[in-house]
Amino acid sequence: MYNLGVAYGEMLKFEMAIVFYELALHFNPHCAEACNNLGVIYKDRDNLDKAVECYQLALSIKPNFSQSLNNLGVVFTVQGKMDAAANMIQKAIAANPSYAEAYNNLGVLYRDAGNISMAIAEYEQCLKIDPDSRNAGQNRLLAMNYINEGYDDKLFEAHRDWGRRFLRLYPQYSSWENTKDPERQLVVGYISPDYFTHSVSYFIEAPLTYHDYRNYKVVVYSAVVKADAKTTRFREKVSKNGGIWREIYGIDERKVASIVREDKVDILVELTGHTANNKLGTLACQPAPIQVTWIGYPNTTGLPTIDYRITDSLADPPDTKQKNVEELVRLPECFLCYTPSPDAGPVGPTPALSNGFVTFGSFNNLAKITPEVLQVWARILCAVPNSRLVVKCKPFCCENIKQSFLATLEQLGLESLRVDLLPLILLNHDHMQAYNIMDISLDTFPYAGTTTTCESLYMGVPCITMAGSVHAHNVGVSLLTTVGLGHLVAKNEDEYVDLAIKLASDITALSDLRMSLRDLMSKSPSCDGPKFTAGLESTYRNMWRRYCKGDMPAYRRLEALKRKTAFEEPPISTFDKPIESSPGSIKANGFATAIPPPVLTLSASNSEVLTLSTSNSEENGQLKTED
């Protein structure tokens, strides 16, 4: 019965899996493994209370069951209960010190709490035990973006080295049957797990809506774990326009690559980078002649099979010293086009008019609010009499994290009585309306906001940002300049402080800007879906024309890499036909066996990604739930 539950779970037939796990428990009430696996299913269905109940039952049977201790920690992390989560995951490690993914999960927890150095240390501990841990490897790369100023090539080298190692896990296609006609209809594939109420969805909606489907046939590869109303709307738009929507959740990445190839996709665009549930394994197979990365990640993927990274001349200036494995392709204006939430609600009056003081704020995740950011914010608050600071992010439902955050500000001279800390707000309408308590938005650095900046501007709240030397730092520069607020971009910390003080000094001007900002943004290129998509299509067409002339950046890169490593490492494997099946994808999870069963690992994303109605998370570390 237990093994049938595992088998149905592998087939994604979760109702049947639940039936057989419960039958296993009926016949053997001490089957802790069945309780644990039920918890995994309920967690993935967002029934967190039921998941906790199952994990706790498993632990009542088997108190040192490391998987259930870990999984309970994962649920608590998702809920923002950081103390309880740390306690559970540390118990899992105590029960099994070689439990690699528990260290990864501890890293995600520390990252959510804003302690990046400790997060990276835990990811590296996981990698010491399991050098091929995909979650820890990619989470480490993501975490490094929060503290990287771009003064050296350390972050680039980490991505490049990861990409080369990862590449060897997948065979690459070495030829394609796509007709080399530079002006024919192109097949453009978009692959992502984030076609739901997620940050990425606000920037992919315009292309899905406004593509010229006569000249650009769209194929969407959706790896969404839990669909919502936005998923349905996207699917209907694509299908209505003659595009194709394919569900690929749970399908092996190499099999997905064969599907992409069968669809004769000309340009495959991945929207995730090193964030949760990505499909970089599919891109590693190089199923399309042109492969592109865009939107979901602020840096190179490091993967040699990806030809281009889409950006613009402000996020990545032509003289940038930041290195990328991919070739940079700059769109005519901003590299992003924002589609506002229909649930946003109206812009409220400037709070300072009725409050008599200015409220600064940020709704970015805690990992972006570095000690340097807090120092600058404290300088601003101390310079503007009676001003207040409001910060909203998930971990503030944990009292210890709130107190630690307030204590840091106290040390910087800002009284805690002047600070409001808000936890996650579940409903998107309420989240957007929370901007109505803020007069001025303060961006983070060196990892700037993206969705939060767009939301702030759409809700009439001007944002102060600062330029830097890397893409992650410059996203706010691109967004603000495109909207017409380039004067709010600072060149350094002192100028950032001065801009915030100046903006706060004229409440009448601040009120006028607030009342006009939504209209200003809506009429700017940052919200002009048809114009943006036309520019994107022109970029795709230029990529294709280059390919037709034999200009293939990734192919050249791979050939050079093969020559370089020919005498050093095993050769990179290739194949010339689609994979029919994925060897090793079936896992035998026998229960009462003399040899410990293999662990079936189910990946779960962290933080707001699981809260479908929330859009104020820019990226996602990857947690591991295990059964």
XYZ file of C-alpha atoms in Angstrom:
627
model
C 0.000 0.000 0.000
C 2.844 2.353 0.881
C 4.693 1.591 -2.341
C 1.523 2.174 -4.359
C 1.245 5.568 -2.664
C 4.800 6.380 -3.749
C 4.098 5.173 -7.299
C 0.953 7.293 -7.640
C 2.841 10.251 -6.199
C 5.523 9.795 -8.890
C 2.715 9.842 -11.485
C 1.329 13.074 -9.943
C -1.939 11.242 -9.137
C -2.094 12.689 -5.666
C -5.665 11.689 -4.789
C -4.742 8.051 -5.332
C -1.470 8.528 -3.452
C -3.413 9.851 -0.445
C -5.766 6.834 -0.548
C -2.931 4.319 -0.464
C -0.875 6.145 2.166
C -3.959 6.199 4.370
C -4.531 2.490 3.715
C -0.908 1.850 4.681
C -1.556 3.673 7.953
C -4.768 1.713 8.475
C -2.884 -1.578 8.260
C 0.176 -0.281 10.089
C -0.518 2.749 12.329
C 3.236 2.966 13.033
C 4.192 3.699 9.429
C 5.849 7.082 9.985
C 6.940 7.207 6.332
C 3.321 7.197 5.128
C 2.481 10.071 7.527
C 5.453 12.038 6.252
C 4.564 11.523 2.596
C 0.972 12.578 3.238
C 2.388 15.767 4.742
C 4.387 16.449 1.572
C 1.260 16.145 -0.568
C -0.806 18.396 1.699
C 1.960 20.995 1.824
C 2.190 21.099 -1.961
C -1.585 21.653 -2.004
C -1.212 24.621 0.366
C -2.986 22.778 3.179
C -0.242 23.666 5.624
C -2.226 22.886 8.778
C -2.889 19.350 7.565
C 0.758 18.992 6.536
C 1.912 20.004 10.028
C -0.531 17.493 11.533
C 0.896 14.697 9.369
C 4.529 15.559 10.133
C 3.801 15.766 13.851
C 2.063 12.380 13.743
C 5.111 10.927 11.991
C 7.342 12.359 14.713
C 5.113 10.977 17.463
C 5.809 7.543 15.948
C 9.485 8.164 15.135
C 10.798 11.165 17.151
C 14.172 11.384 15.342
C 12.754 10.969 11.836
C 15.004 13.464 10.077
C 12.829 13.875 6.965
C 9.760 14.880 9.000
C 11.824 17.204 11.197
C 13.166 18.834 8.034
C 9.745 19.002 6.386
C 8.165 20.585 9.444
C 10.944 23.165 9.307
C 10.123 23.811 5.641
C 6.460 24.508 6.461
C 7.418 26.815 9.324
C 9.819 28.666 6.989
C 7.032 29.112 4.440
C 4.814 30.473 7.229
C 7.526 32.857 8.418
C 7.876 31.089 11.793
C 11.643 31.385 11.713
C 12.429 30.324 15.284
C 10.305 27.187 15.061
C 11.707 26.433 11.598
C 15.326 26.732 12.757
C 14.588 24.493 15.734
C 13.129 21.742 13.537
C 15.827 21.837 10.864
C 18.602 21.851 13.453
C 16.979 18.802 15.051
C 16.944 17.116 11.639
C 20.685 17.791 11.315
C 21.324 16.506 14.848
C 19.443 13.321 13.988
C 21.368 12.956 10.718
C 24.520 15.136 10.480
C 25.076 14.092 6.855
C 21.584 15.266 5.812
C 22.728 17.592 3.018
C 19.406 19.199 2.057
C 18.658 20.134 5.665
C 21.673 22.459 5.521
C 20.263 23.910 2.289
C 16.948 24.562 4.006
C 18.707 26.200 6.935
C 20.393 28.440 4.382
C 17.029 29.467 2.917
C 15.808 30.248 6.421
C 18.813 32.465 7.148
C 18.387 34.168 3.774
C 14.736 34.923 4.519
C 15.827 36.359 7.857
C 18.306 38.632 6.059
C 21.524 36.936 7.192
C 23.204 36.310 3.841
C 26.645 35.303 5.136
C 25.148 32.563 7.317
C 22.910 31.461 4.433
C 25.897 31.056 2.105
C 27.790 29.129 4.795
C 24.915 26.631 5.110
C 24.631 26.210 1.332
C 28.353 25.509 1.191
C 28.041 22.962 3.996
C 25.344 21.203 1.978
C 27.632 21.227 -1.068
C 30.487 19.715 0.944
C 28.256 16.719 1.685
C 26.583 16.638 -1.720
C 28.610 18.539 -4.355
C 25.833 17.958 -6.918
C 23.034 19.454 -4.788
C 21.216 21.553 -7.354
C 19.209 23.515 -4.806
C 22.195 24.486 -2.668
C 24.323 25.291 -5.711
C 21.718 27.608 -7.194
C 20.639 29.092 -3.858
C 24.265 30.005 -3.208
C 24.442 31.876 -6.516
C 21.181 33.700 -5.792
C 22.311 34.672 -2.294
C 25.595 36.115 -3.555
C 23.636 38.703 -5.583
C 22.401 40.324 -2.359
C 25.884 41.367 -1.257
C 27.825 41.617 -4.530
C 28.867 45.180 -5.431
C 30.513 44.131 -8.695
C 34.046 45.120 -7.732
C 35.521 41.784 -8.829
C 34.636 38.746 -10.950
C 33.929 36.413 -8.023
C 30.212 36.175 -8.700
C 30.693 35.705 -12.439
C 33.230 32.939 -11.828
C 30.840 31.200 -9.430
C 28.085 31.232 -12.082
C 30.440 30.160 -14.869
C 31.836 27.275 -12.823
C 28.341 26.144 -11.845
C 27.234 26.245 -15.491
C 30.131 24.132 -16.707
C 29.572 21.524 -13.996
C 25.828 21.458 -14.578
C 26.257 21.155 -18.341
C 27.917 17.749 -17.969
C 24.775 16.290 -16.380
C 22.857 16.688 -19.659
C 23.559 15.707 -23.280
C 23.257 18.525 -25.822
C 21.562 18.502 -29.208
C 24.134 19.406 -31.842
C 21.841 20.061 -34.817
C 18.363 21.427 -35.480
C 15.879 20.932 -38.312
C 14.394 24.454 -38.085
C 14.225 26.004 -41.555
C 16.747 28.833 -41.946
C 14.397 31.371 -43.518
C 15.136 34.783 -41.930
C 11.652 36.224 -42.520
C 9.323 33.273 -41.840
C 6.961 32.923 -38.874
C 9.058 32.226 -35.771
C 8.128 29.793 -33.027
C 8.938 31.405 -29.667
C 8.774 29.254 -26.547
C 8.515 30.652 -23.011
C 9.403 28.253 -20.194
C 8.724 29.068 -16.536
C 7.095 27.805 -13.316
C 5.828 31.324 -12.546
C 2.679 31.759 -14.647
C 0.609 32.547 -11.557
C 0.372 35.516 -9.176
C 4.121 35.820 -8.915
C 6.513 38.683 -9.590
C 7.530 37.369 -13.028
C 3.896 37.190 -14.158
C 3.563 40.998 -14.138
C 6.266 41.272 -16.801
C 5.441 38.325 -19.078
C 1.753 39.233 -19.432
C 2.363 41.950 -22.058
C 4.188 39.680 -24.548
C 1.670 36.875 -24.090
C -1.099 39.399 -24.786
C 0.376 41.506 -27.569
C 2.554 39.168 -29.618
C 1.785 39.233 -33.340
C 0.746 35.594 -33.420
C 0.751 35.556 -37.232
C 4.486 36.137 -37.313
C 5.404 34.813 -33.869
C 3.764 31.572 -32.826
C 3.919 31.333 -29.029
C 4.390 28.067 -27.158
C 4.187 28.304 -23.367
C 5.812 25.586 -21.255
C 4.189 25.926 -17.857
C 5.754 24.253 -14.832
C 3.323 25.925 -12.402
C 3.003 23.886 -9.214
C -0.344 25.376 -8.141
C -2.332 27.222 -10.791
C -4.542 30.198 -9.927
C -6.896 32.558 -11.756
C -3.951 34.304 -13.401
C -2.712 30.982 -14.786
C -6.132 30.391 -16.311
C -6.220 33.888 -17.814
C -2.793 33.472 -19.382
C -3.674 30.056 -20.793
C -6.899 31.381 -22.327
C -5.096 34.376 -23.899
C -2.454 32.196 -25.499
C -4.916 29.592 -26.752
C -7.352 32.212 -28.081
C -4.570 33.793 -30.150
C -3.564 30.486 -31.690
C -0.621 29.734 -29.405
C 0.052 26.477 -27.571
C 0.014 25.963 -23.805
C 1.837 22.888 -22.503
C 1.780 21.723 -18.887
C 5.225 20.367 -17.999
C 5.078 20.256 -14.194
C 6.549 16.972 -12.986
C 8.043 16.047 -16.376
C 11.773 15.289 -16.467
C 13.740 18.200 -17.927
C 15.321 16.052 -20.636
C 11.891 14.889 -21.722
C 10.763 18.519 -21.802
C 13.729 19.217 -24.070
C 12.505 16.551 -26.486
C 9.021 18.141 -26.440
C 10.533 21.565 -27.238
C 12.392 20.007 -30.127
C 9.269 18.268 -31.440
C 7.486 21.654 -31.336
C 10.269 23.028 -33.567
C 10.791 26.020 -31.274
C 13.153 28.532 -32.879
C 13.787 30.724 -29.834
C 13.387 29.298 -26.312
C 13.171 31.947 -23.570
C 13.581 30.928 -19.937
C 12.161 33.318 -17.321
C 13.531 31.950 -14.046
C 17.313 31.801 -13.814
C 18.574 30.428 -10.507
C 15.243 30.735 -8.683
C 12.793 28.097 -7.546
C 11.554 25.310 -9.812
C 13.630 26.519 -12.762
C 14.047 24.413 -15.897
C 17.689 25.157 -16.660
C 18.162 21.425 -17.184
C 16.012 21.714 -20.292
C 18.090 24.662 -21.537
C 21.258 22.659 -20.848
C 20.084 20.148 -23.491
C 19.980 22.978 -26.071
C 16.720 21.808 -27.708
C 16.223 25.100 -29.604
C 18.725 26.715 -31.971
C 18.472 30.014 -30.053
C 18.122 30.155 -26.255
C 17.552 33.260 -24.149
C 17.288 34.201 -20.457
C 15.071 37.106 -19.345
C 13.129 38.661 -16.431
C 13.504 36.193 -13.554
C 17.141 36.575 -12.507
C 19.445 39.618 -12.310
C 22.641 37.974 -13.468
C 24.150 35.514 -15.904
C 22.896 31.934 -15.639
C 26.433 30.730 -16.264
C 25.049 28.125 -18.658
C 27.036 27.958 -21.935
C 24.017 26.723 -23.936
C 22.147 30.022 -23.487
C 22.941 32.478 -26.284
C 21.556 35.784 -25.008
C 20.454 37.657 -21.894
C 17.859 40.380 -22.526
C 18.492 43.701 -20.808
C 18.697 47.440 -21.654
C 21.306 50.191 -21.785
C 20.516 51.485 -18.280
C 20.392 48.201 -16.394
C 23.525 47.050 -18.250
C 25.302 50.104 -19.754
C 27.377 49.473 -22.902
C 30.549 50.072 -20.860
C 29.550 47.676 -18.049
C 32.371 45.676 -16.508
C 29.971 42.977 -15.276
C 30.703 39.735 -17.108
C 28.092 37.365 -18.518
C 28.347 33.949 -20.109
C 25.493 34.965 -22.420
C 25.755 37.775 -24.957
C 23.825 40.843 -23.782
C 21.004 42.026 -26.043
C 19.561 45.430 -25.144
C 15.928 46.324 -25.842
C 15.197 49.834 -27.230
C 13.902 51.112 -23.872
C 13.362 49.398 -20.501
C 13.903 45.622 -20.563
C 10.692 45.177 -18.565
C 7.045 46.014 -19.264
C 4.762 46.039 -16.227
C 1.117 44.992 -16.321
C -0.508 46.359 -13.126
C -2.727 44.204 -10.955
C -6.446 44.806 -11.577
C -6.842 44.415 -7.797
C -4.610 47.398 -6.985
C -7.400 49.768 -6.013
C -7.212 53.579 -5.977
C -4.260 55.801 -5.095
C -4.855 57.374 -1.704
C -3.954 60.932 -0.676
C -0.426 61.632 0.540
C -0.401 60.380 4.170
C 1.791 63.297 5.274
C -1.095 65.721 4.611
C -3.143 64.258 7.460
C -0.331 62.766 9.548
C 1.802 65.893 9.786
C 4.956 63.791 9.202
C 6.534 61.897 6.325
C 6.501 58.111 6.180
C 9.321 56.361 4.315
C 8.989 52.698 3.501
C 10.036 49.533 1.720
C 8.203 46.308 0.917
C 11.308 44.501 -0.366
C 12.282 41.184 1.131
C 14.548 41.213 4.153
C 17.516 39.694 2.300
C 17.806 42.906 0.256
C 17.859 45.137 3.332
C 21.563 44.875 4.048
C 23.342 46.584 6.988
C 24.549 49.260 4.542
C 20.954 49.924 3.448
C 19.845 50.292 7.061
C 22.663 52.749 7.767
C 21.535 54.974 4.892
C 17.873 54.728 5.874
C 18.710 55.647 9.476
C 20.587 58.728 8.218
C 17.482 59.821 6.288
C 15.088 59.281 9.184
C 17.380 61.079 11.600
C 17.608 64.040 9.202
C 13.838 64.377 8.649
C 12.173 65.400 11.950
C 9.281 63.205 13.174
C 9.475 60.995 10.075
C 8.623 57.310 10.290
C 9.703 54.101 8.567
C 7.409 51.255 7.537
C 8.883 47.942 6.353
C 6.810 44.955 5.300
C 8.062 41.405 4.742
C 7.116 37.888 5.740
C 9.621 37.207 8.567
C 8.186 40.020 10.674
C 5.582 37.612 11.979
C 8.503 36.262 14.034
C 9.026 38.358 17.165
C 12.761 37.634 17.439
C 13.428 38.864 13.916
C 11.390 42.010 14.544
C 13.317 42.754 17.721
C 16.665 42.103 16.027
C 15.734 44.458 13.177
C 14.627 47.182 15.590
C 17.760 46.735 17.734
C 19.949 47.285 14.644
C 18.123 50.541 13.883
C 18.412 51.640 17.535
C 22.189 51.177 17.297
C 22.109 53.464 14.255
C 20.324 56.169 16.216
C 16.734 55.538 15.090
C 14.239 54.964 17.907
C 12.156 51.812 17.465
C 9.006 53.806 18.271
C 9.396 55.475 14.854
C 9.380 52.161 12.970
C 6.407 50.015 11.919
C 7.144 46.415 10.874
C 4.385 44.630 8.982
C 4.209 40.886 8.242
C 3.045 39.344 4.984
C -0.334 40.614 3.751
C -2.229 37.762 2.123
C -4.649 39.448 -0.268
C -3.112 41.257 -3.227
C -5.607 44.146 -2.972
C -4.655 44.692 0.672
C -0.964 44.436 -0.149
C -1.282 47.121 -2.826
C -3.398 49.363 -0.601
C -0.685 49.181 2.070
C 1.316 51.575 -0.141
C -1.253 54.194 0.879
C 0.429 54.452 4.304
C 3.760 55.372 2.672
C 4.839 58.782 1.315
C 8.232 57.866 -0.162
C 9.600 54.467 -1.122
C 13.256 53.681 -0.409
C 14.919 51.200 -2.766
C 17.482 48.625 -1.659
C 21.055 48.060 -2.838
C 23.132 46.397 -4.203
C 20.058 44.287 -5.100
C 17.320 46.727 -6.069
C 13.590 46.090 -6.110
C 11.727 45.271 -9.315
C 8.069 44.361 -8.751
C 8.020 46.367 -5.516
C 9.312 49.451 -7.366
C 6.657 49.102 -10.070
C 3.940 48.595 -7.459
C 5.137 51.634 -5.517
C 5.071 53.898 -8.581
C 1.667 52.595 -9.707
C 0.290 53.384 -6.246
C 1.608 56.960 -6.513
C 4.592 56.508 -4.211
C 7.839 57.957 -5.668
C 10.912 55.802 -5.138
C 14.505 56.812 -4.397
C 17.031 54.421 -5.966
C 20.782 54.352 -6.477
C 22.862 53.438 -9.518
C 25.573 50.819 -9.245
C 27.996 48.745 -11.268
C 25.883 45.587 -11.708
C 22.510 44.779 -13.272
C 20.858 43.929 -9.936
C 21.777 47.371 -8.643
C 20.562 49.213 -11.762
C 17.064 47.820 -12.293
C 15.582 50.759 -10.390
C 17.585 53.156 -12.580
C 15.958 51.676 -15.680
C 12.427 51.638 -14.222
C 12.506 55.181 -12.810
C 14.116 56.707 -15.895
C 11.554 55.052 -18.166
C 8.691 56.478 -16.098
C 10.252 59.967 -16.193
C 11.666 60.044 -12.662
C 15.353 59.969 -13.534
C 15.907 62.842 -11.102
C 15.245 60.380 -8.242
C 18.262 58.235 -9.171
C 21.257 58.794 -6.890
C 24.879 58.216 -7.870
C 26.045 57.356 -4.342
C 24.854 57.033 -0.749
C 25.198 60.738 0.108
C 23.159 61.736 -2.930
C 20.567 59.063 -2.039
C 20.166 60.639 1.408
C 19.970 64.165 -0.032
C 17.313 63.169 -2.601
C 15.144 61.586 0.093
C 15.443 64.639 2.354
C 14.652 67.019 -0.508
C 11.621 64.994 -1.607
C 10.306 64.955 1.976
C 10.740 68.725 2.389
C 7.899 69.770 0.060
C 4.664 67.991 0.960
C 2.631 69.927 -1.607
C 4.922 68.859 -4.452
C 4.933 65.305 -3.056
C 1.131 65.297 -3.074
C 0.971 66.600 -6.654
C 3.407 63.928 -7.804
C 1.426 61.220 -6.036
C -1.805 62.180 -7.753
C -0.195 62.208 -11.211
C 2.210 59.295 -10.917
C -0.136 56.456 -11.901
C -1.151 58.277 -15.073
C 2.491 59.153 -15.789
C 3.504 55.513 -15.400
C 0.559 54.132 -17.380
C 1.429 56.369 -20.362
C 5.148 55.609 -20.218
C 6.962 52.841 -22.123
C 7.091 50.839 -18.891
C 3.381 50.010 -19.285
C 3.025 50.208 -23.090
C 2.497 46.534 -23.878
C 2.010 46.785 -27.675
C 5.068 49.007 -28.233
C 7.224 46.947 -25.891
C 6.240 43.666 -27.547
C 6.978 45.086 -30.998
C 10.490 45.952 -29.803
C 10.892 42.487 -28.280
C 9.790 40.870 -31.543
C 12.278 42.978 -33.485
C 14.985 41.720 -31.120
C 13.909 38.108 -31.678
C 13.932 38.675 -35.445
C 17.484 40.025 -35.306
C 18.584 36.998 -33.276
C 17.034 34.726 -35.894
C 18.617 36.553 -38.820
C 21.977 36.165 -37.136
C 21.327 32.448 -36.717
C 20.380 32.097 -40.369
C 23.763 33.625 -41.257
C 25.507 31.072 -39.059
C 26.040 33.366 -36.043
C 25.341 31.135 -33.015
C 26.913 32.437 -29.762
C 26.150 29.359 -27.642
C 27.307 26.914 -30.306
C 30.633 28.773 -30.651
C 30.973 28.860 -26.885
C 30.347 25.119 -26.549
C 32.825 24.259 -29.285
C 35.488 26.393 -27.597
C 34.689 24.787 -24.244
C 35.023 21.297 -25.746
C 38.406 22.162 -27.210
C 39.602 23.685 -23.961
C 38.601 20.704 -21.831
C 39.409 17.968 -24.354
C 42.522 16.873 -22.449
C 41.357 17.806 -18.973
C 37.887 16.343 -18.406
C 35.441 13.835 -19.940
C 33.963 15.273 -23.162
C 30.579 16.985 -23.186
C 28.062 14.519 -24.601
C 25.673 15.303 -27.448
C 22.744 13.631 -29.124
C 21.077 14.198 -32.449
C 17.599 12.861 -31.750
C 14.958 13.406 -29.051
C 15.186 11.472 -25.795
C 12.340 9.006 -25.496
C 12.634 8.523 -21.764
C 14.701 9.747 -18.857
C 16.862 6.981 -17.356
C 16.839 6.862 -13.605
C 13.719 8.966 -13.147
C 11.780 6.133 -11.445
C 12.739 5.772 -7.801
C 12.049 2.598 -5.841
C 10.810 3.685 -2.449
C 10.406 0.312 -0.772
C 9.289 0.511 2.849
C 10.136 -2.521 4.993
C 13.453 -3.365 3.363
C 16.829 -4.284 4.788
C 18.513 -1.556 2.688
C 17.394 2.027 3.435
C 15.127 3.246 0.618
C 16.260 6.031 -1.707
C 14.887 9.445 -0.839
C 12.326 10.936 -3.207
C 12.891 14.693 -3.129
C 10.144 17.136 -3.956
C 11.243 20.703 -4.499
C 9.291 23.507 -2.850
C 9.882 27.198 -3.296
C 10.126 29.445 -0.296
C 8.427 32.570 0.933
C 5.713 34.474 -0.911
C 5.752 32.231 -3.959
C 3.530 29.786 -2.096
C 1.135 32.548 -1.140
C -0.561 32.892 -4.468
C -2.255 36.190 -3.772
C 1.011 37.947 -2.925
C 3.297 39.494 -5.492
C 5.868 41.297 -3.377
C 8.657 38.754 -3.644
C 11.282 39.260 -6.320
C 12.996 35.884 -6.210
C 12.805 32.537 -4.511
C 15.309 30.372 -2.748
C 14.662 26.694 -3.151
C 13.650 24.588 -0.164
C 13.619 20.820 -0.151
C 10.713 18.832 1.233
C 11.525 15.150 1.389
C 9.558 11.930 1.545
